[in-house]
Amino acid sequence: MPAAPAIATPAIRAENVCRHYRMGETLIRAVDGVSLEVRSGEFVALLGASGSGKSSVLNLLAGLDRPTAGSVVVQGRDLARLSREELAHYRLHTVGMVFQSFNLIPSMTVAENVELPLRFAEVNRAERDGMTGAALARVGLQSRVNHRPSELSGGEQQRVALARALINRPQLLLADEPTGNLDSRTGTEIMNMVREFNLQLGMTVVMVTHERALAERYAERLIHLADGKLVRNEGNVPAAADPLSTASEGSRA
Amino acid sequence: MKLTDLTELALRNLRESILRNSLTTVGISVGVASLVAMLSLGIGLQQLASRRLMKSGLFDTIVVTSRREPRNFGHDEDRNAPAPADSRLLDEPSRLELDRLPNVIEANPDIRFATELRYDDKPHLTTVAALPESSKSTDAFESIQGHFFTSDTAPEAILQKSFAAELLGRPHAPGADETNVAELAAPLLGKDLIMSYAQREAPQNGSAATAAVTHGNSSSAANMDPAASYSVVSRQQKLKIVGVVDLDPESMRGPTRGRVFVPLKLAESLHVMQPTDLRELSSSSGDQTLYSSVSVRVKDPAQIRATEDAIKKMGFNTFSILDATRSLQQFFAVLDLFLGIFGSLALAVASIGIVNTLVMAILERRREIGIMKAIGASDVDVKKLFFAEAGAMGILGGFVGVALGWAIGHVINLGTNIYLKRQSLPPEHFWSVPWWLVGAAILFSLVVSLVAGLYPAARAARLDPVQALRYE
Ligand SMILES: Nc1ncnc2c1ncn2[C@@H]1O[C@H](COP(=O)(O)OP(=O)(O)OP(=O)(O)O)[C@@H](O)[C@H]1O
Ligand SMILES: [Mg+2]
C-alpha cells in the first residue's frame, strides 16, 4: 500500500469507524467498522435499508458526532482530534448539510436562514447581503427572500437549504435523503442542482438515499450499508450524463 | 458571533414568544421596582433625617468655652489652680477670631441670664436667652405663632410655650402638653413685658474703688480686686411679645434652657451682668465683656472635627455632638442594607422566572439549536445567544423596573403628603432616586439575569445536535 501513490488526495478517509450506543445491557452498533474513501470532487451515494446506519455515517463525516472507534480524516484533518470548538469551525467552513426535513428555522425569513452561517462566521453585514443574494440567485429564489419557510413549497424550502449549505463555500456537501419529502419532479430539480454544485463548484458530494434509481442516475459510486457495515462498494456511470443544460434550466423556471 | 448579531438574534427570539418573555420581563421589572422603591425610601429617609438634623442645629454647632471656666464642678480643688498656659479668655477678640476660621459661618456669644419679667404688673422669674438672626431658619421657628424678631436689635421677645402659659396664669399640668400654641399666643402677641436686669458698667474715673453690686454675691464682692472693679446698675427694658414657639430652640444648642428669647444684638447692647463676670473678676481687665460660651456654626458638618481641633489649638474647650451623627449613619447603613435585601429578594424570585423561561425555550427550540450547530454554530455561539436573551430581558426589565419603582415612590410620597396635610403638618420629601441608584439597579438587574442565564445557556450549549435533529 505505501508503494502505491494516491492519484488524488482523498477528500474523506474513514478507517474502521464505529459508532456504538449503549442502551443498558444491549450494545447498538449503528456504525460497525466502516472504512471508505471519497475522492475530492466525487459524487458518492450511501444506500441501505432503514436503520442500516446511513445517517449515522453521514453525521460522523459532518463532525456532528464522534466515532466510538476508528478515525475519520477529512482533507488531512483527523476529526477525532479536533476540539468541540474546532469541530464547529469545521462544520461551518468545510461542510454544507442538507436534510430530508429541510431543517430551516421557521421564525426566520428565507434570507435570514441563508445568511445564518455567515453570522456564525462573523462576516459583516454588507458582505453578507451580497453573498446571500448570490446564493439565493443560484437556487432561483431571489423573489422569495422575505418569506417565511412555512410559506414555501417543499421544493422551494429545500432550495433555501441548498443555498444555506453553500453560502460559506464548503468543499463538502453532505445530503441526507434530500429528496425524501419531495415528489419525483421536484426531487429531480433538487438533484440537478446538487449535481451542478458538484460539477461547477467542484464540491465533493456524499448523499444518503434508499432509492437505488436516484443513486444510479447521479452518483459515480454507490456504497451499500447493512446493519452498520459496508456491504458493497460499486462504481457507477451516472445515467444523467449531462443533465445540466436541460434539467437545471427547467428547475429555474 | 458579533455583539450586534447576538443582540439582533436575541431580540427576535424574544419577540417570537412575546407573551411568555413579556411576563418574565414584567417579573424582573417588579423585582427591580421593589429594590428601587426600598432603597430610595431608605435614602430619602436618610436625607430627610440629616436635613432635619442640620436644621436643628444639633450637628453643625460647636460650643466653645474658656478653659478657665470649670466645666466639671466635681473638680473643685482645681478651681483655683493656675489655668493651663495656653488657656485664653473668651472675649470679643477671641469671638472674632473664631468667626474668621475656615468652615465657620458665624460665632455667636451665648448670652443667658436669669431675671425678672413683669407682665400685667405681675413679676415672673425666668431665664432669658439671646438668639442670633440665623436661628430663624431652624425648625424650632417653623411653626412659630406670630413672627421672628423684626431686627437683631428690636426690643422684642419670643416666648416659649410653657412661659406663655405661665403668663396667662394657666397652671402647667403634666400631660397638658397638647395646649394649642395658637390659643396661647392670641392674647399675648403685641403685648409688652418689662424686663428688669442688672447692667454691668465700666468704672467711672475716680470712683473705681467701690463697686455697687446690687444683686451680687457678697463674698465675690469682698474678693474683688479694686483696680478691676465695675459698677452694677439696675435697669429696665420694655419688650414687645412678637412670637410664641412650641419647641425650645435652645434645647438643641446649649445646656441651659431659655424660656424667653430676645435678639442677640439687643442682648449684647444691654450689657447684662452674667455669672462669668463675677468669676473672672480676678483676671479680667474689667472693661472687657467675657462670654461664658460661644456657639460656632460650621458650613460643612462633615469637617466639624477639623474645626474643633483648630479651636482647641487656639486654647479653648469645645463640645459638639459629632458622635451622634456617626451612629445615625450607622443606623441608616443597616436600614439600607435591610431594605436592599428585601428588594433583592423580589429580584431573586424574578430571576427564577428567567431560568424557567429560558429552560422552556431550550426545550421548545431544541431543533433550532440542533440546526444552528449543524450549520456551524459553536457551543460558545449558542451559549452567548442564550446569555444575550437573558441579558436583554434583564436590561429591559431593569429600565421598566426603575421607572416603575420611581412611580411607586412618587405615589407613596404624594399619598403621605396628603395625609400629612390632613394632619396639618408640613409636607416632606422623603423620597429620593439618585442617578447612581438608577444605574446600579439596571446593572444589578443585568447581572442577576445573566447569572440566571448561566444554567440554561450551558445546557443549550451542551445539547447534542444529532439527538436534537433526530426526530421531528
Ligand atoms: N442515540 C441513539 N441511541 C440508540 N440507538 C441509536 C441512536 N441513534 C441511532 N441509533 C440506532 O442506530 C441505527 C442506525 O440509525 P440511522 O439513523 O443511522 O439509520 P438510517 O440508515 O439513517 O435509517 P433511515 O433510512 O430510517 O434514516 C438504528 O438502528 C438506530 O436505532
Ligand atoms: Mg437516516
mmCIF file of C-alpha atoms in Angstrom, chain B residues 110-411:
data_model
loop_
_atom_site.group_PDB
_atom_site.id
_atom_site.type_symbol
_atom_site.label_atom_id
_atom_site.label_comp_id
_atom_site.label_asym_id
_atom_site.label_seq_id
_atom_site.Cartn_x
_atom_site.Cartn_y
_atom_site.Cartn_z
ATOM 1 C CA ASP B 110 -24.303 82.554 74.270
ATOM 2 C CA ILE B 111 -25.967 85.199 76.392
ATOM 3 C CA ARG B 112 -28.246 83.826 79.015
ATOM 4 C CA PHE B 113 -29.309 85.322 82.294
ATOM 5 C CA ALA B 114 -31.921 84.930 84.957
ATOM 6 C CA THR B 115 -34.093 87.923 85.503
ATOM 7 C CA GLU B 116 -37.473 89.236 86.469
ATOM 8 C CA LEU B 117 -40.110 89.967 83.848
ATOM 9 C CA ARG B 118 -43.277 91.915 84.613
ATOM 10 C CA TYR B 119 -46.384 91.155 82.664
ATOM 11 C CA ASP B 120 -49.690 92.646 83.588
ATOM 12 C CA ASP B 121 -47.908 94.063 86.673
ATOM 13 C CA LYS B 122 -47.122 90.584 87.963
ATOM 14 C CA PRO B 123 -43.457 89.581 88.333
ATOM 15 C CA HIS B 124 -42.174 86.305 86.867
ATOM 16 C CA LEU B 125 -38.671 84.984 87.400
ATOM 17 C CA THR B 126 -37.228 83.257 84.401
ATOM 18 C CA THR B 127 -34.220 82.701 82.174
ATOM 19 C CA VAL B 128 -33.725 84.925 79.168
ATOM 20 C CA ALA B 129 -31.591 83.767 76.255
ATOM 21 C CA ALA B 130 -30.328 85.692 73.243
ATOM 22 C CA LEU B 131 -30.899 84.360 69.738
ATOM 23 C CA PRO B 132 -28.823 85.213 66.686
ATOM 24 C CA GLU B 133 -30.626 86.017 63.460
ATOM 25 C CA SER B 134 -29.607 82.697 61.961
ATOM 26 C CA SER B 135 -31.880 80.879 64.414
ATOM 27 C CA LYS B 136 -34.777 81.987 62.265
ATOM 28 C CA SER B 137 -34.137 79.112 59.852
ATOM 29 C CA THR B 138 -34.025 76.385 62.477
ATOM 30 C CA ASP B 139 -37.035 74.156 62.598
ATOM 31 C CA ALA B 140 -37.995 75.432 66.052
ATOM 32 C CA PHE B 141 -39.361 78.512 64.355
ATOM 33 C CA GLU B 142 -41.058 76.684 61.530
ATOM 34 C CA SER B 143 -44.291 76.537 63.476
ATOM 35 C CA ILE B 144 -43.933 79.873 65.282
ATOM 36 C CA GLN B 145 -47.081 81.755 66.185
ATOM 37 C CA GLY B 146 -46.542 85.412 65.363
ATOM 38 C CA HIS B 147 -43.165 86.077 63.783
ATOM 39 C CA PHE B 148 -39.420 86.141 64.375
ATOM 40 C CA PHE B 149 -37.693 89.362 65.533
ATOM 41 C CA THR B 150 -38.097 92.177 63.039
ATOM 42 C CA SER B 151 -34.413 93.047 63.501
ATOM 43 C CA ASP B 152 -31.417 91.929 65.536
ATOM 44 C CA THR B 153 -31.731 94.960 67.796
ATOM 45 C CA ALA B 154 -35.517 95.224 68.081
ATOM 46 C CA PRO B 155 -36.845 95.369 71.658
ATOM 47 C CA GLU B 156 -38.918 92.261 71.091
ATOM 48 C CA ALA B 157 -39.369 88.905 72.782
ATOM 49 C CA ILE B 158 -40.388 85.424 71.743
ATOM 50 C CA LEU B 159 -41.889 83.248 74.454
ATOM 51 C CA GLN B 160 -41.564 79.580 74.964
ATOM 52 C CA LYS B 161 -44.941 77.867 75.145
ATOM 53 C CA SER B 162 -44.711 76.960 78.854
ATOM 54 C CA PHE B 163 -43.788 80.507 79.842
ATOM 55 C CA ALA B 164 -46.678 81.857 77.789
ATOM 56 C CA ALA B 165 -48.960 79.556 79.750
ATOM 57 C CA GLU B 166 -47.445 80.833 82.991
ATOM 58 C CA LEU B 167 -48.020 84.470 81.981
ATOM 59 C CA LEU B 168 -51.660 83.703 81.262
ATOM 60 C CA GLY B 169 -51.941 82.100 84.646
ATOM 61 C CA ARG B 170 -52.581 78.640 83.318
ATOM 62 C CA PRO B 171 -51.016 76.031 85.530
ATOM 63 C CA HIS B 172 -48.684 73.765 83.721
ATOM 64 C CA ALA B 173 -50.110 70.360 84.321
ATOM 65 C CA PRO B 174 -48.126 67.367 83.230
ATOM 66 C CA GLY B 175 -49.823 65.755 80.259
ATOM 67 C CA ALA B 176 -51.496 69.019 79.340
ATOM 68 C CA ASP B 177 -48.812 69.431 76.746
ATOM 69 C CA GLU B 178 -51.353 69.460 73.992
ATOM 70 C CA THR B 179 -52.217 73.087 74.664
ATOM 71 C CA ASN B 180 -52.560 74.816 71.365
ATOM 72 C CA VAL B 181 -49.768 77.286 70.771
ATOM 73 C CA ALA B 182 -52.077 79.481 68.713
ATOM 74 C CA GLU B 183 -54.537 79.626 71.606
ATOM 75 C CA LEU B 184 -51.783 80.785 73.966
ATOM 76 C CA ALA B 185 -50.366 83.269 71.503
ATOM 77 C CA ALA B 186 -53.603 85.074 70.654
ATOM 78 C CA PRO B 187 -53.953 87.114 73.868
ATOM 79 C CA LEU B 188 -50.180 87.699 74.218
ATOM 80 C CA LEU B 189 -48.945 88.832 70.808
ATOM 81 C CA GLY B 190 -48.304 92.570 70.675
ATOM 82 C CA LYS B 191 -48.361 92.939 74.455
ATOM 83 C CA ASP B 192 -45.442 94.399 76.418
ATOM 84 C CA LEU B 193 -43.153 92.844 79.006
ATOM 85 C CA ILE B 194 -40.991 94.830 81.383
ATOM 86 C CA MET B 195 -37.609 93.193 81.932
ATOM 87 C CA SER B 196 -35.603 94.219 84.990
ATOM 88 C CA TYR B 197 -31.924 93.360 84.814
ATOM 89 C CA ALA B 198 -28.544 94.182 86.233
ATOM 90 C CA GLN B 199 -26.323 96.162 83.889
ATOM 91 C CA ARG B 200 -22.599 95.896 84.133
ATOM 92 C CA GLU B 201 -20.935 99.277 83.714
ATOM 93 C CA ALA B 202 -17.325 100.164 83.202
ATOM 94 C CA PRO B 203 -15.879 102.042 86.180
ATOM 95 C CA GLN B 204 -16.041 105.827 86.083
ATOM 96 C CA ASN B 205 -12.844 107.706 86.762
ATOM 97 C CA GLY B 206 -12.340 108.441 90.387
ATOM 98 C CA SER B 207 -14.967 106.165 91.808
ATOM 99 C CA ALA B 208 -13.074 102.995 90.973
ATOM 100 C CA ALA B 209 -12.511 101.767 94.492
ATOM 101 C CA THR B 210 -16.076 100.899 95.313
ATOM 102 C CA ALA B 211 -18.472 98.846 93.322
ATOM 103 C CA ALA B 212 -22.141 98.754 93.873
ATOM 104 C CA VAL B 213 -23.246 95.226 93.461
ATOM 105 C CA THR B 214 -26.957 95.236 93.678
ATOM 106 C CA HIS B 215 -27.774 91.629 93.097
ATOM 107 C CA GLY B 216 -24.295 90.272 93.540
ATOM 108 C CA ASN B 217 -22.964 87.730 95.934
ATOM 109 C CA SER B 218 -21.217 89.393 98.809
ATOM 110 C CA SER B 219 -18.251 87.063 99.082
ATOM 111 C CA SER B 220 -17.319 87.690 95.460
ATOM 112 C CA ALA B 221 -17.605 91.364 96.064
ATOM 113 C CA ALA B 222 -15.256 91.088 99.003
ATOM 114 C CA ASN B 223 -12.584 89.339 96.966
ATOM 115 C CA MET B 224 -12.693 91.938 94.285
ATOM 116 C CA ASP B 225 -9.536 93.486 93.075
ATOM 117 C CA PRO B 226 -10.270 97.189 93.462
ATOM 118 C CA ALA B 227 -8.343 98.015 90.268
ATOM 119 C CA ALA B 228 -10.573 95.797 88.174
ATOM 120 C CA SER B 229 -13.915 96.770 89.506
ATOM 121 C CA TYR B 230 -17.048 97.912 87.814
ATOM 122 C CA SER B 231 -20.444 99.007 88.869
ATOM 123 C CA VAL B 232 -23.713 97.218 88.504
ATOM 124 C CA VAL B 233 -26.789 99.251 87.830
ATOM 125 C CA SER B 234 -30.359 98.090 87.933
ATOM 126 C CA ARG B 235 -32.237 98.834 84.722
ATOM 127 C CA GLN B 236 -35.472 98.113 82.938
ATOM 128 C CA GLN B 237 -36.219 97.299 79.321
ATOM 129 C CA LYS B 238 -39.596 97.159 77.622
ATOM 130 C CA LEU B 239 -40.054 94.177 75.273
ATOM 131 C CA LYS B 240 -42.890 93.554 72.829
ATOM 132 C CA ILE B 241 -44.086 89.947 72.513
ATOM 133 C CA VAL B 242 -43.892 89.035 68.829
ATOM 134 C CA GLY B 243 -44.000 85.258 68.870
ATOM 135 C CA VAL B 244 -44.693 82.083 70.781
ATOM 136 C CA VAL B 245 -42.888 78.849 69.979
ATOM 137 C CA ASP B 246 -43.648 75.277 70.792
ATOM 138 C CA LEU B 247 -40.138 73.852 70.677
ATOM 139 C CA ASP B 248 -37.380 75.140 72.818
ATOM 140 C CA PRO B 249 -34.739 76.159 70.263
ATOM 141 C CA GLU B 250 -32.108 76.388 72.940
ATOM 142 C CA SER B 251 -32.508 72.799 73.937
ATOM 143 C CA MET B 252 -30.637 71.927 70.779
ATOM 144 C CA ARG B 253 -27.719 74.232 71.363
ATOM 145 C CA GLY B 254 -26.783 74.728 74.936
ATOM 146 C CA PRO B 255 -27.069 73.082 78.295
ATOM 147 C CA THR B 256 -29.354 75.745 79.812
ATOM 148 C CA ARG B 257 -32.914 76.225 78.759
ATOM 149 C CA GLY B 258 -34.274 79.647 77.998
ATOM 150 C CA ARG B 259 -37.940 80.448 78.269
ATOM 151 C CA VAL B 260 -37.863 83.939 76.861
ATOM 152 C CA PHE B 261 -35.790 84.905 73.841
ATOM 153 C CA VAL B 262 -34.507 88.300 72.791
ATOM 154 C CA PRO B 263 -32.450 89.366 69.757
ATOM 155 C CA LEU B 264 -28.716 88.838 70.200
ATOM 156 C CA LYS B 265 -27.565 92.365 69.334
ATOM 157 C CA LEU B 266 -30.136 93.803 71.714
ATOM 158 C CA ALA B 267 -28.946 91.496 74.491
ATOM 159 C CA GLU B 268 -25.337 92.495 73.859
ATOM 160 C CA SER B 269 -26.141 96.191 73.977
ATOM 161 C CA LEU B 270 -27.803 95.795 77.367
ATOM 162 C CA HIS B 271 -24.518 94.594 78.973
ATOM 163 C CA VAL B 272 -26.390 92.397 81.358
ATOM 164 C CA MET B 273 -24.224 91.071 84.131
ATOM 165 C CA GLN B 274 -23.589 87.394 83.730
ATOM 166 C CA PRO B 275 -22.163 84.796 86.120
ATOM 167 C CA THR B 276 -18.860 84.851 84.221
ATOM 168 C CA ASP B 277 -18.375 88.471 85.073
ATOM 169 C CA LEU B 278 -18.050 87.663 88.717
ATOM 170 C CA ARG B 279 -15.939 84.602 88.300
ATOM 171 C CA GLU B 280 -13.466 86.281 86.006
ATOM 172 C CA LEU B 281 -13.121 89.372 88.078
ATOM 173 C CA SER B 282 -9.691 88.483 89.388
ATOM 174 C CA SER B 283 -8.090 88.176 85.986
ATOM 175 C CA SER B 284 -10.189 90.287 83.688
ATOM 176 C CA SER B 285 -9.143 93.746 82.804
ATOM 177 C CA GLY B 286 -12.528 94.897 83.941
ATOM 178 C CA ASP B 287 -13.693 96.726 80.884
ATOM 179 C CA GLN B 288 -13.871 93.639 78.686
ATOM 180 C CA THR B 289 -17.032 91.621 78.133
ATOM 181 C CA LEU B 290 -16.373 87.954 78.710
ATOM 182 C CA TYR B 291 -18.590 85.224 77.332
ATOM 183 C CA SER B 292 -19.402 82.089 79.229
ATOM 184 C CA SER B 293 -19.593 80.246 75.923
ATOM 185 C CA VAL B 294 -19.659 80.934 72.185
ATOM 186 C CA SER B 295 -21.664 78.865 69.695
ATOM 187 C CA VAL B 296 -19.806 78.313 66.440
ATOM 188 C CA ARG B 297 -21.832 77.257 63.424
ATOM 189 C CA VAL B 298 -19.948 75.385 60.694
ATOM 190 C CA LYS B 299 -20.613 75.241 56.961
ATOM 191 C CA ASP B 300 -19.782 71.598 56.478
ATOM 192 C CA PRO B 301 -20.701 69.274 59.353
ATOM 193 C CA ALA B 302 -18.500 66.603 57.816
ATOM 194 C CA GLN B 303 -15.485 68.709 58.754
ATOM 195 C CA ILE B 304 -16.642 69.547 62.219
ATOM 196 C CA ARG B 305 -13.764 67.589 63.743
ATOM 197 C CA ALA B 306 -11.102 69.604 61.901
ATOM 198 C CA THR B 307 -12.756 72.827 63.010
ATOM 199 C CA GLU B 308 -12.965 71.563 66.587
ATOM 200 C CA ASP B 309 -9.276 70.713 66.538
ATOM 201 C CA ALA B 310 -8.445 74.179 65.245
ATOM 202 C CA ILE B 311 -10.448 75.758 68.062
ATOM 203 C CA LYS B 312 -8.776 73.534 70.661
ATOM 204 C CA LYS B 313 -5.428 74.656 69.302
ATOM 205 C CA MET B 314 -6.490 78.237 69.968
ATOM 206 C CA GLY B 315 -6.752 77.269 73.628
ATOM 207 C CA PHE B 316 -10.447 76.658 74.218
ATOM 208 C CA ASN B 317 -12.611 73.798 75.263
ATOM 209 C CA THR B 318 -15.077 72.563 72.670
ATOM 210 C CA PHE B 319 -18.203 70.484 72.682
ATOM 211 C CA SER B 320 -20.145 69.018 69.750
ATOM 212 C CA ILE B 321 -22.437 66.106 69.048
ATOM 213 C CA LEU B 322 -20.164 64.629 66.442
ATOM 214 C CA ASP B 323 -20.544 61.042 67.541
ATOM 215 C CA ALA B 324 -24.295 61.179 67.275
ATOM 216 C CA THR B 325 -24.062 61.697 63.511
ATOM 217 C CA ARG B 326 -21.815 58.722 63.208
ATOM 218 C CA SER B 327 -24.201 56.355 64.939
ATOM 219 C CA LEU B 328 -27.023 57.819 62.878
ATOM 220 C CA GLN B 329 -25.111 56.994 59.709
ATOM 221 C CA GLN B 330 -24.579 53.507 61.034
ATOM 222 C CA PHE B 331 -28.278 53.134 61.664
ATOM 223 C CA PHE B 332 -29.105 54.153 58.109
ATOM 224 C CA ALA B 333 -26.449 51.878 56.659
ATOM 225 C CA VAL B 334 -28.147 48.976 58.424
ATOM 226 C CA LEU B 335 -31.587 50.196 57.353
ATOM 227 C CA ASP B 336 -30.458 50.478 53.719
ATOM 228 C CA LEU B 337 -28.961 47.019 53.916
ATOM 229 C CA PHE B 338 -32.218 45.509 55.142
ATOM 230 C CA LEU B 339 -34.344 47.393 52.639
ATOM 231 C CA GLY B 340 -31.893 46.349 49.931
ATOM 232 C CA ILE B 341 -32.101 42.706 50.953
ATOM 233 C CA PHE B 342 -35.896 42.794 50.847
ATOM 234 C CA GLY B 343 -35.792 44.485 47.477
ATOM 235 C CA SER B 344 -33.272 41.997 46.126
ATOM 236 C CA LEU B 345 -35.418 39.110 47.263
ATOM 237 C CA ALA B 346 -38.106 40.075 44.781
ATOM 238 C CA LEU B 347 -35.458 40.281 42.085
ATOM 239 C CA ALA B 348 -34.125 36.878 43.063
ATOM 240 C CA VAL B 349 -37.612 35.419 42.686
ATOM 241 C CA ALA B 350 -37.870 37.102 39.294
ATOM 242 C CA SER B 351 -34.557 35.553 38.260
ATOM 243 C CA ILE B 352 -36.054 32.117 38.813
ATOM 244 C CA GLY B 353 -38.592 33.202 36.211
ATOM 245 C CA ILE B 354 -35.741 33.828 33.792
ATOM 246 C CA VAL B 355 -34.298 30.388 34.419
ATOM 247 C CA ASN B 356 -37.717 28.862 33.853
ATOM 248 C CA THR B 357 -38.384 30.824 30.669
ATOM 249 C CA LEU B 358 -35.016 30.004 29.178
ATOM 250 C CA VAL B 359 -35.192 26.317 30.051
ATOM 251 C CA MET B 360 -38.611 26.233 28.400
ATOM 252 C CA ALA B 361 -37.108 27.981 25.400
ATOM 253 C CA ILE B 362 -34.396 25.320 25.161
ATOM 254 C CA LEU B 363 -36.980 22.540 25.140
ATOM 255 C CA GLU B 364 -39.023 24.408 22.581
ATOM 256 C CA ARG B 365 -36.060 25.352 20.429
ATOM 257 C CA ARG B 366 -34.200 22.059 20.680
ATOM 258 C CA ARG B 367 -34.400 21.539 16.963
ATOM 259 C CA GLU B 368 -33.415 25.113 16.226
ATOM 260 C CA ILE B 369 -30.313 24.725 18.391
ATOM 261 C CA GLY B 370 -29.539 21.462 16.576
ATOM 262 C CA ILE B 371 -29.888 23.191 13.214
ATOM 263 C CA MET B 372 -27.627 26.032 14.259
ATOM 264 C CA LYS B 373 -24.973 23.592 15.421
ATOM 265 C CA ALA B 374 -25.289 21.541 12.223
ATOM 266 C CA ILE B 375 -24.649 24.592 10.078
ATOM 267 C CA GLY B 376 -21.631 25.652 12.124
ATOM 268 C CA ALA B 377 -22.630 27.312 15.397
ATOM 269 C CA SER B 378 -20.147 26.582 18.170
ATOM 270 C CA ASP B 379 -21.040 25.862 21.792
ATOM 271 C CA VAL B 380 -19.921 29.379 22.603
ATOM 272 C CA ASP B 381 -22.230 30.863 19.967
ATOM 273 C CA VAL B 382 -25.229 29.037 21.382
ATOM 274 C CA LYS B 383 -24.247 29.957 24.933
ATOM 275 C CA LYS B 384 -23.844 33.595 24.001
ATOM 276 C CA LEU B 385 -27.204 33.624 22.281
ATOM 277 C CA PHE B 386 -28.996 32.442 25.398
ATOM 278 C CA PHE B 387 -26.962 34.833 27.511
ATOM 279 C CA ALA B 388 -27.941 37.654 25.210
ATOM 280 C CA GLU B 389 -31.598 36.752 25.625
ATOM 281 C CA ALA B 390 -31.262 36.676 29.410
ATOM 282 C CA GLY B 391 -29.328 39.941 29.334
ATOM 283 C CA ALA B 392 -31.857 41.634 27.079
ATOM 284 C CA MET B 393 -34.660 40.640 29.445
ATOM 285 C CA GLY B 394 -32.550 41.907 32.345
ATOM 286 C CA ILE B 395 -31.826 45.300 30.820
ATOM 287 C CA LEU B 396 -35.391 45.737 29.595
ATOM 288 C CA GLY B 397 -36.764 44.678 32.970
ATOM 289 C CA GLY B 398 -34.240 46.980 34.642
ATOM 290 C CA PHE B 399 -35.375 50.052 32.725
ATOM 291 C CA VAL B 400 -39.067 49.331 33.160
ATOM 292 C CA GLY B 401 -38.466 48.445 36.816
ATOM 293 C CA VAL B 402 -36.625 51.685 37.605
ATOM 294 C CA ALA B 403 -39.437 53.671 36.008
ATOM 295 C CA LEU B 404 -41.988 51.628 37.923
ATOM 296 C CA GLY B 405 -40.113 51.951 41.221
ATOM 297 C CA TRP B 406 -39.787 55.675 40.702
ATOM 298 C CA ALA B 407 -43.510 55.952 40.018
ATOM 299 C CA ILE B 408 -44.423 53.832 43.062
ATOM 300 C CA GLY B 409 -42.220 56.009 45.250
ATOM 301 C CA HIS B 410 -43.803 59.133 43.874
ATOM 302 C CA VAL B 411 -47.266 57.845 44.599
#
